[in-house]
Coordinates of C-alpha atoms in Angstrom, one line a residue:
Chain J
X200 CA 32.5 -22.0 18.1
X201 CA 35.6 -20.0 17.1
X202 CA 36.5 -22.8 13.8
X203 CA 32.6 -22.1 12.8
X204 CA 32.9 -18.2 13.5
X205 CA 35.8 -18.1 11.4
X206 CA 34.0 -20.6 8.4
X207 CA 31.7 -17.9 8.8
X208 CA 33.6 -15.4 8.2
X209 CA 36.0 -16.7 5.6
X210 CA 32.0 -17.6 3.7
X211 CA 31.2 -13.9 3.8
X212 CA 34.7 -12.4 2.8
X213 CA 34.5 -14.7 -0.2
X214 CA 31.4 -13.8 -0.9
X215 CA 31.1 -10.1 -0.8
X216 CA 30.9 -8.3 -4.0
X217 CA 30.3 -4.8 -2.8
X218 CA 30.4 -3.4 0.3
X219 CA 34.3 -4.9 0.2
X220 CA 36.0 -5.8 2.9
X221 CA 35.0 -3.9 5.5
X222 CA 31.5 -5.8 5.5
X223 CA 33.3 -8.7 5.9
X224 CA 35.3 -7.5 8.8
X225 CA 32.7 -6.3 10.4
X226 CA 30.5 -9.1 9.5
X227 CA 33.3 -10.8 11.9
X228 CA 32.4 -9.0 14.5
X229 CA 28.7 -9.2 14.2
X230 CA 29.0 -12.8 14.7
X231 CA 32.0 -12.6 17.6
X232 CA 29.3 -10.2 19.5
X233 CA 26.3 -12.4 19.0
X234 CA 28.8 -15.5 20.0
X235 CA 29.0 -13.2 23.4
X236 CA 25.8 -12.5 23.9
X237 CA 24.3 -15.8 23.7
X238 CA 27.4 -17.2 26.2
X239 CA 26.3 -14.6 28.4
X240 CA 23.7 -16.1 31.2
X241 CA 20.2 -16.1 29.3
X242 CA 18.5 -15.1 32.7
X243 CA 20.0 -11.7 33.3
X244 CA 16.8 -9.7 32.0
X245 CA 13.7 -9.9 29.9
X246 CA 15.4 -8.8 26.8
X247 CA 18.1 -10.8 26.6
X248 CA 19.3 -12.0 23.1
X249 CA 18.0 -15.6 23.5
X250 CA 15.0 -14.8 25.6
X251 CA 14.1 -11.9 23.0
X252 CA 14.3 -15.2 20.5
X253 CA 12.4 -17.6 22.0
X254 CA 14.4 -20.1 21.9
X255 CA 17.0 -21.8 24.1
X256 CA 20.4 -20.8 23.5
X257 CA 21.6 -24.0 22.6
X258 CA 19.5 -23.9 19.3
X259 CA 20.5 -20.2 19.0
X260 CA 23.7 -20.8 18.5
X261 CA 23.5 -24.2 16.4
X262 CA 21.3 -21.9 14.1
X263 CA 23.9 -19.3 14.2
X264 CA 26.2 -21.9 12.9
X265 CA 24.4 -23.1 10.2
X266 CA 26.6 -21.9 7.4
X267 CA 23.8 -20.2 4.7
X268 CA 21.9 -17.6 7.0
X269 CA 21.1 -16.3 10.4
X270 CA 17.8 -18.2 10.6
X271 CA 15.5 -18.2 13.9
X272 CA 14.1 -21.7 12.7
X273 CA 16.0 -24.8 11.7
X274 CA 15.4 -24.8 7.8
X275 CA 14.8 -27.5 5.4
X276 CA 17.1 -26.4 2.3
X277 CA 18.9 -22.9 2.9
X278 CA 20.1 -21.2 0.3
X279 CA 23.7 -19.8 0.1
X280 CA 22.9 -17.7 -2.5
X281 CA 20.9 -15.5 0.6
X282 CA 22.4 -16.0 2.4
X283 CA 25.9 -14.2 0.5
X284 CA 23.1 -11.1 0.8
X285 CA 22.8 -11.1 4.1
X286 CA 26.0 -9.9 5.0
X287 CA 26.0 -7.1 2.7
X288 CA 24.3 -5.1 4.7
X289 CA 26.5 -2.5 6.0
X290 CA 23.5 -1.9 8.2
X291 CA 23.9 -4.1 9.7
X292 CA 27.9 -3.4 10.6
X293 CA 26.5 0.1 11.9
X294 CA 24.3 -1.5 14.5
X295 CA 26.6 -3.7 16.0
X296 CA 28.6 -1.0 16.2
X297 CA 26.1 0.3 18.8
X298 CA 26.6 -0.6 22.2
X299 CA 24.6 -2.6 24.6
X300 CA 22.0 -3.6 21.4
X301 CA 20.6 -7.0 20.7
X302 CA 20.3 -7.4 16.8
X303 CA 18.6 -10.3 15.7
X304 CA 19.2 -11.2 12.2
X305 CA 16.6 -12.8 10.5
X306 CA 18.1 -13.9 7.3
X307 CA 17.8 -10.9 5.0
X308 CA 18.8 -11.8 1.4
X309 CA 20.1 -9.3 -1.0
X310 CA 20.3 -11.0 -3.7
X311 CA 19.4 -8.6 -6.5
X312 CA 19.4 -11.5 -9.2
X313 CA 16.9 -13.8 -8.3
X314 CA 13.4 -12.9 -7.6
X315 CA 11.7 -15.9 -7.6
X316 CA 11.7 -18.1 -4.8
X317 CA 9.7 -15.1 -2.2
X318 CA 7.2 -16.2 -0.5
X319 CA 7.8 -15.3 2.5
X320 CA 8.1 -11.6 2.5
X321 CA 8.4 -11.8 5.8
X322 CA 12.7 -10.5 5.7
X323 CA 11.5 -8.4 3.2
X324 CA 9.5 -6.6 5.7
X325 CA 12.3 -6.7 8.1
X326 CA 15.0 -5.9 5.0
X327 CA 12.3 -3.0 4.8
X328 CA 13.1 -2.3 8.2
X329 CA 16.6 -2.0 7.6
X330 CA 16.1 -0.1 4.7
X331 CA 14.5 2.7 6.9
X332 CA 17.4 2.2 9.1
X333 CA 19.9 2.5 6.7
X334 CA 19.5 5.5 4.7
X335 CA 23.2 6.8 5.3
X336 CA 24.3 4.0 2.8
X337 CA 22.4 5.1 -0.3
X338 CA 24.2 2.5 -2.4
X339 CA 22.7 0.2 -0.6
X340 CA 19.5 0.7 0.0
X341 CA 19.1 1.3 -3.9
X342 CA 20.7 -2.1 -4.5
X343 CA 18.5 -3.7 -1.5
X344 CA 15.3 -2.7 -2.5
X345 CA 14.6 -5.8 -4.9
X346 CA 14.9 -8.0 -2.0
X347 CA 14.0 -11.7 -1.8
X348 CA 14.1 -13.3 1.5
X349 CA 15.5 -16.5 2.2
X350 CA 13.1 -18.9 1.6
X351 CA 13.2 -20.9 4.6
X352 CA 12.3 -17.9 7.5
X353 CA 9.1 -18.7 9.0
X354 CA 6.4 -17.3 11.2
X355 CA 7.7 -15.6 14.2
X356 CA 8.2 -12.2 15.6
X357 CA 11.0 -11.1 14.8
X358 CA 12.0 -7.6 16.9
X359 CA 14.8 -5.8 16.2
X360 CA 16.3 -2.5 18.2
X361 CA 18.4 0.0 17.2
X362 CA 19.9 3.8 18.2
X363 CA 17.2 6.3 17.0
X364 CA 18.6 9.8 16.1
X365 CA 20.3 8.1 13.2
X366 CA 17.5 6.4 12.0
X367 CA 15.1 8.9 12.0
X368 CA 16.3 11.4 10.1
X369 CA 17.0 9.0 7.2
X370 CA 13.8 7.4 6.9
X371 CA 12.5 10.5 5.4
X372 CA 14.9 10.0 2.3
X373 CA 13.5 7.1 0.1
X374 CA 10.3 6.9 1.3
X375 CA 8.8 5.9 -1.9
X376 CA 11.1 3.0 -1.3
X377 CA 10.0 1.6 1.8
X378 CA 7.1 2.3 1.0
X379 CA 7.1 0.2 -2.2
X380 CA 8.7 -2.2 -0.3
X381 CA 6.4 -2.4 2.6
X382 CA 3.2 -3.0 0.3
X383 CA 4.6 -6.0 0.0
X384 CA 5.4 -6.6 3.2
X385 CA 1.8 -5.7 4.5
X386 CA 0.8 -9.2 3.4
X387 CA 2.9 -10.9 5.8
X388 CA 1.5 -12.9 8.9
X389 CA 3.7 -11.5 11.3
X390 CA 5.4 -7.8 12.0
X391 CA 9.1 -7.1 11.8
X392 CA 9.0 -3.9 14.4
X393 CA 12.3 -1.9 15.3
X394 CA 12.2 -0.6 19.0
X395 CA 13.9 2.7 19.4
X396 CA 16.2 4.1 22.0
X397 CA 14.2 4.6 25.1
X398 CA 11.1 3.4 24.4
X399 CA 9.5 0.2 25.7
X400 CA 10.4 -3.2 24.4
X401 CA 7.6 -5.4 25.5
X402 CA 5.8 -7.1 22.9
X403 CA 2.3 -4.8 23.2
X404 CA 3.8 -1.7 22.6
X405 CA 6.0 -3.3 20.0
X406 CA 3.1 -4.9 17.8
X407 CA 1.9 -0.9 18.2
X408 CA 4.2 0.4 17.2
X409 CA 4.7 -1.6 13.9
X410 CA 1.1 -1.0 13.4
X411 CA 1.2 2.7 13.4
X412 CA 4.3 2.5 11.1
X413 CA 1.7 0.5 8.6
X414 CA -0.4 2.9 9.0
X415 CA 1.9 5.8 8.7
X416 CA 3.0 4.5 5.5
X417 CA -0.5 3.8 4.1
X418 CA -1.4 8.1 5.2
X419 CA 2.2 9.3 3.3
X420 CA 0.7 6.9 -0.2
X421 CA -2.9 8.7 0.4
X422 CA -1.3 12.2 0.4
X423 CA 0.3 11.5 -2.9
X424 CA -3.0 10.3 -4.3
X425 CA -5.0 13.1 -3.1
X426 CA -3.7 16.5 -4.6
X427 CA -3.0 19.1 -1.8
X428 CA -2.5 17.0 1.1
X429 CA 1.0 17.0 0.7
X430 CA 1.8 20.1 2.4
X431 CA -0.8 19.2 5.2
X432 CA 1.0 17.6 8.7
X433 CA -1.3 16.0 11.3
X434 CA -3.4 12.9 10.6
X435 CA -6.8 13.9 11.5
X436 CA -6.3 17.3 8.7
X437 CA -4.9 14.8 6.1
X438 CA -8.1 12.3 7.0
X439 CA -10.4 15.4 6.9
X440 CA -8.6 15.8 3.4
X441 CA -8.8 12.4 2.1
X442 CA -13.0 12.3 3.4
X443 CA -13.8 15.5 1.7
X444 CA -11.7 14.5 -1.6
X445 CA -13.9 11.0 -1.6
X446 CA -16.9 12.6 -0.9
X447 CA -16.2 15.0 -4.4
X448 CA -15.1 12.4 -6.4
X449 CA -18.8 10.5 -5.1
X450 CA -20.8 13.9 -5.9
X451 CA -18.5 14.3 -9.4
X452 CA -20.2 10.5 -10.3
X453 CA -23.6 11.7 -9.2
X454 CA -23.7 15.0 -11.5
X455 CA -21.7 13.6 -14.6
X456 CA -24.3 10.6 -14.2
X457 CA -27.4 13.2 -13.7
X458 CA -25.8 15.1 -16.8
X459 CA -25.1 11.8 -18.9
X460 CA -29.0 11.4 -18.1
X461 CA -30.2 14.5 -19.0
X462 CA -28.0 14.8 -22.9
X463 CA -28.1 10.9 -23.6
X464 CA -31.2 10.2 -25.0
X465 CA -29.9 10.7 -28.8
X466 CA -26.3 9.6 -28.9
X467 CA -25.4 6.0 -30.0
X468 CA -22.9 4.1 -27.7
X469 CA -21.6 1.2 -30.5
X470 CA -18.6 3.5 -30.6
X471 CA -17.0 1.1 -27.4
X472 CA -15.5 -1.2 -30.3
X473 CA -13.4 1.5 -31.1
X474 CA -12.5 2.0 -27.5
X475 CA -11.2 -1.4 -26.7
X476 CA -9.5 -0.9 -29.8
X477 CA -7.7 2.0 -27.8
X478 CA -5.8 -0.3 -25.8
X479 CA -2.8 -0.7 -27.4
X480 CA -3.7 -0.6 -31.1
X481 CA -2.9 2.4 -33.0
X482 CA -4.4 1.6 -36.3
X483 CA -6.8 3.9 -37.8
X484 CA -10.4 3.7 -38.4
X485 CA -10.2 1.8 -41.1
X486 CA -8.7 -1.3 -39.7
X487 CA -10.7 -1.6 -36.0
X488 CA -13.4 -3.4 -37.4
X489 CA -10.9 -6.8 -37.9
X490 CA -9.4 -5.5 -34.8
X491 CA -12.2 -4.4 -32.5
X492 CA -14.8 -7.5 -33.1
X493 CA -12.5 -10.3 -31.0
X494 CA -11.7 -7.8 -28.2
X495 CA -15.1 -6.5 -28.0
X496 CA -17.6 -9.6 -27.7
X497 CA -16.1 -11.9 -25.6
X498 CA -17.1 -9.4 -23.2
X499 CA -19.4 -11.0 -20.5
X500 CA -22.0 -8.1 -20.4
X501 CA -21.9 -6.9 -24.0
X502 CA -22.8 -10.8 -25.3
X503 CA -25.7 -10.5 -23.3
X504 CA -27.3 -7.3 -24.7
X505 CA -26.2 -8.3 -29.0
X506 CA -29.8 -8.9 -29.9
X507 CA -30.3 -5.2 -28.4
X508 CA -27.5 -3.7 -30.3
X509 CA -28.4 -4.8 -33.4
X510 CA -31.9 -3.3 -32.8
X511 CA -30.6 -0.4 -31.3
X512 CA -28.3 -0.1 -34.3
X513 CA -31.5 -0.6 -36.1
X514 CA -33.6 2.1 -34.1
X515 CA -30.8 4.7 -33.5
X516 CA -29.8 5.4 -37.2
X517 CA -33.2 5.7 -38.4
X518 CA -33.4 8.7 -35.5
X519 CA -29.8 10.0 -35.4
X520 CA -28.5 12.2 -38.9
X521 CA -25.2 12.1 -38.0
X522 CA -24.7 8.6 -38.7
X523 CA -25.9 9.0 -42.0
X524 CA -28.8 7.5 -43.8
X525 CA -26.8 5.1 -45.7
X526 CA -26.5 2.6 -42.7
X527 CA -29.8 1.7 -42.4
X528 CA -29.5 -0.8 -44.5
X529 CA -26.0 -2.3 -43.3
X530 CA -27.9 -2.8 -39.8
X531 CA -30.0 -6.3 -40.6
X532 CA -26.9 -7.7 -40.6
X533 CA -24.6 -9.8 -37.7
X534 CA -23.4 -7.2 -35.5
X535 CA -19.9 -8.1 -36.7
X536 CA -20.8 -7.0 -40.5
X537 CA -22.5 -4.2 -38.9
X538 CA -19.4 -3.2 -37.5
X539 CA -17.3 -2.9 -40.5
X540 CA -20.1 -1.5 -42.6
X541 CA -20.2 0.8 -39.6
X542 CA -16.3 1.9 -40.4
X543 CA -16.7 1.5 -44.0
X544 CA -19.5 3.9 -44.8
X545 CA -19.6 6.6 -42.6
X546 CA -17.2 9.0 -42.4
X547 CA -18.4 11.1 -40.6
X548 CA -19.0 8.3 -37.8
X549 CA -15.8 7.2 -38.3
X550 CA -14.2 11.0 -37.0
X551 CA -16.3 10.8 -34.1
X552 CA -15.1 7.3 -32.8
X553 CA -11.6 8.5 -33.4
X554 CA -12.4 11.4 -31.5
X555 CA -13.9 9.8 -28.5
X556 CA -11.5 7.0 -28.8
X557 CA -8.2 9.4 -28.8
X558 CA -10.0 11.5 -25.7
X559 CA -10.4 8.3 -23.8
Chain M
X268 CA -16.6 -15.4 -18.8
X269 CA -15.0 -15.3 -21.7
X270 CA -11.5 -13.4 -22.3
X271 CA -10.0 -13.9 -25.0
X272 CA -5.8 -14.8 -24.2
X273 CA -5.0 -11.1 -26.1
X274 CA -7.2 -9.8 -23.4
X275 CA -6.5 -11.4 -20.2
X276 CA -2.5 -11.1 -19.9
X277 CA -2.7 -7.7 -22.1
X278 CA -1.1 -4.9 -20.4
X279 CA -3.9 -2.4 -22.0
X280 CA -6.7 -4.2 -20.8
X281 CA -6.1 -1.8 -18.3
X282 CA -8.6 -0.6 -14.8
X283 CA -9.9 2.0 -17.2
X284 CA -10.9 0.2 -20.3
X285 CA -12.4 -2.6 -18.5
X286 CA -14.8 0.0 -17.1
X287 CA -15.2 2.0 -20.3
X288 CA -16.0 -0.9 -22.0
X289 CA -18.4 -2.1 -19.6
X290 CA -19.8 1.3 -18.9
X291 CA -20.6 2.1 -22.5
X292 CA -22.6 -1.1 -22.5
X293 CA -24.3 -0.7 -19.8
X294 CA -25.5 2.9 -21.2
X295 CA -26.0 1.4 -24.4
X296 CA -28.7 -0.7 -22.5
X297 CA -29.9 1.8 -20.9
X298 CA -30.2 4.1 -24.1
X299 CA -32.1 1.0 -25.7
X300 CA -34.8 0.5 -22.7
X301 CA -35.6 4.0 -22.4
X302 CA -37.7 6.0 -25.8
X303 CA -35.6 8.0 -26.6
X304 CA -36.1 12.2 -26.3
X305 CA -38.2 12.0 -23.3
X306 CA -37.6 15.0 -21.3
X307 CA -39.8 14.5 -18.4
X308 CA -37.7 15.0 -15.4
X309 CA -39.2 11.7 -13.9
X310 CA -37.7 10.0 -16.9
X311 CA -34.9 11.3 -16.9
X312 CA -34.4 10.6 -13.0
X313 CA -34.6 7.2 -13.2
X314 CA -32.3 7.3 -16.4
X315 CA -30.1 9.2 -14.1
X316 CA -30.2 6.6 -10.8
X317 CA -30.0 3.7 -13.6
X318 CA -26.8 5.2 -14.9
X319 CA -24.9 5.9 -11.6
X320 CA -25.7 2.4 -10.6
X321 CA -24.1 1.0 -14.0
X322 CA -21.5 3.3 -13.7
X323 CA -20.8 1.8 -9.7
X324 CA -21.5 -1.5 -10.8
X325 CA -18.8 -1.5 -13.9
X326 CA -16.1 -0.2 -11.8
X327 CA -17.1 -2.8 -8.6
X328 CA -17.4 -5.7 -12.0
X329 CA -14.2 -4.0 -13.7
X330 CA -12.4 -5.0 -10.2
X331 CA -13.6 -7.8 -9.8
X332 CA -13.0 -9.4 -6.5
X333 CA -9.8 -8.1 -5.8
X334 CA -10.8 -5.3 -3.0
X335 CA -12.4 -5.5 -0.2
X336 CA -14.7 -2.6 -1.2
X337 CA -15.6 -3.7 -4.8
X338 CA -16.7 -7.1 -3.3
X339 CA -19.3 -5.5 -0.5
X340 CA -20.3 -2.8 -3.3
X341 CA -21.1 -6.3 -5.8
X342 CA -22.7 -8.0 -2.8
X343 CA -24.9 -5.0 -1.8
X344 CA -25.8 -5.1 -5.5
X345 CA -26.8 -8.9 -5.8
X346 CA -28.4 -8.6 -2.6
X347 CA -30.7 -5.7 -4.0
X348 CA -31.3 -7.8 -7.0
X349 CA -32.4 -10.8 -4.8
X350 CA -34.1 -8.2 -2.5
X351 CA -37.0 -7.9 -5.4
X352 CA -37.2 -11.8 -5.5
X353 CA -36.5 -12.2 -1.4
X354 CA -35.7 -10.6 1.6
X355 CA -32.2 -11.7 2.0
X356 CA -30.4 -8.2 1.9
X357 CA -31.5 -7.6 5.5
X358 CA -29.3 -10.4 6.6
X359 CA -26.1 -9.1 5.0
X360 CA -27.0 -5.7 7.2
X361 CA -27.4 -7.1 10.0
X362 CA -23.8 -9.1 9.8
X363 CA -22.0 -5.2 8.9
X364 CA -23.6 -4.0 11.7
X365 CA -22.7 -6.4 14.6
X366 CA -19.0 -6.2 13.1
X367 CA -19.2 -2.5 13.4
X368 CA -20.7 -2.6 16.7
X369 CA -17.3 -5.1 18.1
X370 CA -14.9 -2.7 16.1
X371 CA -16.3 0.7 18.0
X372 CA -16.0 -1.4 21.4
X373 CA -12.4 -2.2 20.7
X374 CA -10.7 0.9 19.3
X375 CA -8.4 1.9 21.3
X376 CA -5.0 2.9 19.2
X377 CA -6.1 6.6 17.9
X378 CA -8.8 8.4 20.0
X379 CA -8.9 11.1 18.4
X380 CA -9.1 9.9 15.1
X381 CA -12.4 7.8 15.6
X382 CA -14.4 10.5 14.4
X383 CA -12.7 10.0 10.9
X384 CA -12.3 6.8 10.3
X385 CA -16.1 6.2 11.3
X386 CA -16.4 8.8 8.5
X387 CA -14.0 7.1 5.9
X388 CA -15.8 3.6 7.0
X389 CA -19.2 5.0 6.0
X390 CA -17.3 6.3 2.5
X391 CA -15.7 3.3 1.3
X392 CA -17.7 0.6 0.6
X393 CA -17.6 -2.4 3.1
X394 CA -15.5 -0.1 4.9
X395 CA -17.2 -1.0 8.5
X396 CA -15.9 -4.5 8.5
X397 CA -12.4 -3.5 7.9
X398 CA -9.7 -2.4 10.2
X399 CA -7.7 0.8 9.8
X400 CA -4.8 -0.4 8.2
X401 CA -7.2 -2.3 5.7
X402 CA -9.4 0.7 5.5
X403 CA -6.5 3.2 4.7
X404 CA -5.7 1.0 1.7
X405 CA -8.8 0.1 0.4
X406 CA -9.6 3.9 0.5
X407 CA -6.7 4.2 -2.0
X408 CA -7.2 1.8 -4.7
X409 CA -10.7 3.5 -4.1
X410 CA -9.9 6.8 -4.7
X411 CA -8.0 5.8 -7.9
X412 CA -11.3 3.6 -8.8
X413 CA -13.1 6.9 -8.5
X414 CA -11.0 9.3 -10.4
X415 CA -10.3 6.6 -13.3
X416 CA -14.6 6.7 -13.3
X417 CA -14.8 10.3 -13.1
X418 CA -12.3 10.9 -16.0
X419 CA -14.1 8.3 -18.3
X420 CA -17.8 10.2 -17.7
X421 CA -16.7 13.7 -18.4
X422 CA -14.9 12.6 -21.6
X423 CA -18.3 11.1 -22.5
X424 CA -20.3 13.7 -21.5
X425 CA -17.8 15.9 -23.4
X426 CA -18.6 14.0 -26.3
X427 CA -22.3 14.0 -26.1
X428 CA -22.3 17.7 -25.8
X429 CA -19.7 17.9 -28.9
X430 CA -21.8 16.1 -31.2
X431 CA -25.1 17.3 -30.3

């Protein structure tokens, strides 16, 4: 136990790039502690290291001992590179630090390199978890926040307790952080929850607690996206808020449809080539036509309705002055040629695509 | 359907163009059914229900399937198409409303804040089948469906009334 604690360690001080030694050190001690905990008799209470896992402790502690990561489940192919990550959490340091806690480490990674092999978001949620805990090491919750978790953690829940006052008043900091971070841990099957000091550690009240975290974060992104809610506290005002600005934005469709209604009849909507063309392309009116026709057909509705174009195109100019006379005749054409006789002739037309095309 | 490659993995074939693009031809449509300079207010009515539905229905077709609300909004439109032809929308109802009916039985977490999230349910579209988490984020991408849509109209309104 001791030769493998110390291959452990002697792995992580090799391996840590910031954080220095003192991670490392510490890292020791994480290890020493859980090595305790798990000698200690499994049967003393409920939340016991082992019990809290699941597992028996013998398979605790040969997972412990697996040299890449602290994994809960006996992986397939772990990856050192992680696993190096995982123990640069001085987080983690901080809450061993804390007496009579059970920490469960679940295989974090913080490798900022490699993106790629995440799947699983399932530590990212729980390296989210951290990251709310953490917030008195703003070096590294900005380097942590591109997780990737190891590859090889798997479905199970995962709970993780810590000291409170600490935490709390630093999850305010980076919220857009964690809250980046835990969009993309909402897809994952299972819930990383932290219990806090005094509260109840049974499984019901921690799966509620992780839900009303989700939701909490989910409220704090709606504030941002409707104006004026910030300064708002309470959910049901902020819901109140949120209905009443969906319920505008519904009416604002209604009118701006009733008024699109009511002026319509005599304006000539062809001009969409040049807004496709908006995307991206900053050529002027001259050159959409050669631009415009590729983006703007292959578009599953508009192929539908060409015959109609080319008659409204027809119809329209005959009724419309500002298009000028002269395009009458461009319009028994393809509604490709029409296009760039479209451009070519009128000028005038020409101003008002760029005009609608720049406002949109 | 056919994208063209520039299209798909373009950056600026952006939320709002897809639904300009699609919206513009779906007024263009409507523009070309309808004789023009008709200014009975039945007329114009129906051009106006016509347009909000092809302004709903190229945001809900602009998102494709990727929300939880624009699917239910394209199913409640398909199932009013096929409504003409057959009675099949009554079906999809009926599933919303036994799902609602299980949801209200098991709320328990918020009691107070029922009252709003019925409200928000009856907001978002396919909102009843969806639990609050769900709901809260669906309402986002929502919201920033229905501002994108709100922005595009008044610039083309703006237009209109410009170039009269």
């Amino acid at each position: 136990m001791e030769s493998n604690a110390g291959a452990t360690e002697t792995r992580s001080n090799v391996t840590v790039s910031d954080g220095g030694e003192v991670a490392a050190f510490e890292s020791l001690q994480f290890t020493d502690e859980i090595h305790r905990l798990i000698s200690a008799p499994a049967t003393d209470n409920a939340s016991s290291f082992t019990a809290l896992l699941e597992l028996p402790a013998t398979q605790v502690v040969e997972l412990l001992h697996s040299p890449e990561s602290v994994k809960l489940i006996v992986a397939s192919a772990p990856n050192v590179e992680d696993f190096k990550g995982s123990f640069h959490f001085p987080s983690n340091t901080g809450l061993i630090k804390k007496d009579a806690r059970f920490s469960v480490f679940s295989g974090e990674g913080n490798n900022k390199n490699d993106k790629s092999n995440s799947p699983e978001m399932t530590s990212k949620n729980s390296s989210a978890n951290l990251e709310k805990a953490v917030k008195s090491e703003p070096a590294e919750t900005a380097s942590s926040l591109p997780l990737v978790s190891d590859p090889t953690v798997e479905n199970r829940n995962i709970k993780r307790k810590d000291r409170e006052k600490k935490v709390k008043g630093s999850t305010k900091k980076s919220k857009p952080a964690t809250n980046e971070s835990l969009e993309d841990a909402e897809k994952l099957p299972y819930v990383h929850v932290r219990a806090r000091r005094g509260q109840a550690t049974d499984s019901h009240s921690l799966a509620e607690r992780a839900r009303r975290e989700k939701i909490n974060a989910r409220m704090k992104l709606l504030q941002e996206l409707v104006p004026g809610c910030n300064k708002i506290s309470g959910t049901a005002l902020v819901l109140d808020e949120i209905i009443n600005h969906v319920q505008s934005l519904q009416r604002q469709v209604e009118f701006l449809s009733m008024s699109l209604a009511a002026v319509n009849p005599r304006i000539d909507f062809n001009l969409d080539s040049s807004f496709t063309s908006e995307s991206g392309s900053t050529m002027d009116g001259g050159n959409f036509p050669s631009l415009v026709t590729p983006l703007m057909w292959p578009d599953v509705q508009v192929n539908g309705y060409r015959q109609q174009f080319q008659h409204q195109w027809h119809f329209d100019t005959l009724k419309q002055p500002i298009w000028g006379r002269e395009e009458v005749c461009n319009n028994y054409v393809t509604p490709e040629n029409s296009l760039l006789s479209y451009d070519s002739s009128a000028n005038s037309a020409t101003l008002h695509a760029n005009q609608l095309k720049m406002e949109l | 359907m056919m994208n063209t490659p520039q299209q798909v993995k373009n950056p600026s074939s952006s939320l709002k163009s897809r639904f300009i693009t699609r919206f513009l031809g779906a007024l263009t449509k409507i523009n070309a059914e309808d004789p023009i300079s008709s200014p009975s207010p039945t007329r114009i009515f129906q051009r106006y229900r016509r347009i909000k539905v092809a302004s709903n229905k190229s945001m809900a077709y602009s998102v494709r399937s990727r929300r939880i609300w624009s699917r239910a909004m394209l199913s409640r439109f398909r199932s009013r198409r096929s409504a003409f032809s057959g009675r099949r929308s009554s079906v999809k109802t009926t599933n919303c409303t036994t799902i609602n009916v299980t949801i209200n039985e098991n709320k328990t977490a918020k009691g107070g804040l029922d009252m709003q999230t019925d409200e928000l349910r009856e907001l978002v579209p396919g909102g009843e089948a969806m639990d609050v988490c769900n709901l809260l984020d669906e309402t986002a991408h929502y919201i920033k469906c229905l501002t994108t849509q709100v922005q595009v109209m008044r610039k083309i309104v703006d237009f209109c009334h410009l170039s009269k």
